[in-house]
XYZ file of C-alpha atoms in Angstrom:
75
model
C -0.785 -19.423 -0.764
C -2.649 -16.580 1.396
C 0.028 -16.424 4.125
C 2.481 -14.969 1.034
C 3.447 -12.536 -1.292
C 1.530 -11.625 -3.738
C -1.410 -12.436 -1.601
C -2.477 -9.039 -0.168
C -3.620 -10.651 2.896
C 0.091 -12.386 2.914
C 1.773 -8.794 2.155
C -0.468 -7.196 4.603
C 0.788 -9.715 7.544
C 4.459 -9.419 6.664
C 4.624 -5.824 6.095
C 2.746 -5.141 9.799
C 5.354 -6.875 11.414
C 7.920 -4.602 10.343
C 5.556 -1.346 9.876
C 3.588 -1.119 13.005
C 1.417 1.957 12.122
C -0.503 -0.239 9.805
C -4.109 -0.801 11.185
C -6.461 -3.444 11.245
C -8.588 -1.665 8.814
C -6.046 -1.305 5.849
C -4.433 -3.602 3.502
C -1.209 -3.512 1.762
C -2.244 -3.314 -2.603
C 1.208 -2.800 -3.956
C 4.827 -2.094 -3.175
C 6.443 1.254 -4.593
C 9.696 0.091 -5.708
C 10.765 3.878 -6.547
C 10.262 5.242 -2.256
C 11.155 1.411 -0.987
C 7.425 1.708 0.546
C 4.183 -0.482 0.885
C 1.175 0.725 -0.482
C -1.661 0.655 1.345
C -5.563 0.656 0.698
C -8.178 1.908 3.494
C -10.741 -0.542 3.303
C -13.080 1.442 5.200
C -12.694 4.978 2.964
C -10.874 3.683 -0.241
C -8.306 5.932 0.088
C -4.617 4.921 -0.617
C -1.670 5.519 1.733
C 2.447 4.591 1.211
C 3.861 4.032 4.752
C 7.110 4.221 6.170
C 8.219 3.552 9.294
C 7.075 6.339 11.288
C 4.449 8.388 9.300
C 1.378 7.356 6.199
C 1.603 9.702 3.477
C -2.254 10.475 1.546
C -1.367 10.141 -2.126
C -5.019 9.098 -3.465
C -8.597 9.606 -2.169
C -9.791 6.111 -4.394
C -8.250 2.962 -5.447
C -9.182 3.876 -9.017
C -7.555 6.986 -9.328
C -4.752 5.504 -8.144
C -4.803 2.603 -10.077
C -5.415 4.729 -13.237
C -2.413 7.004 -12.654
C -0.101 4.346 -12.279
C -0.323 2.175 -15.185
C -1.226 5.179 -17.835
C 1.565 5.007 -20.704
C 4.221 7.267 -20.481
C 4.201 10.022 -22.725
């Protein structure tokens, strides 16, 4: 079901309802159970974003760099 999690066009709808500084041009990719935050992908730029309330924080410039930093093995 789109309209649902983990569809990110389901995530993306109920995540803006609570998280208003979401915009029409990003998606919501992940959730960072660590910070409590969504993660969010730029679709215009690629670059990734986790979002609170009140303020987007950078944290990767491409969804593959991101992507590879979070599910490389522990050492």
């Amino acid at each position: 079901d789109i309209e649902k999690i983990p569809c990110v066009i389901g995530a993306t709808k109920l995540y803006k309802k609570d998280y208003k500084n979401i915009s029409a041009k990003e998606i919501v990719i992940s959730f960072d159970d660590f910070k409590n935050l969504p993660i969010l992908l730029n679709t215009k730029d690629g670059s990734i974003y986790n979002v609170d309330f009140d303020k987007k924080s950078h944290i990767s410039s491409n969804f593959t760099a991101w992507l590879s930093e979070n599910t490389r093995e522990p050492e």
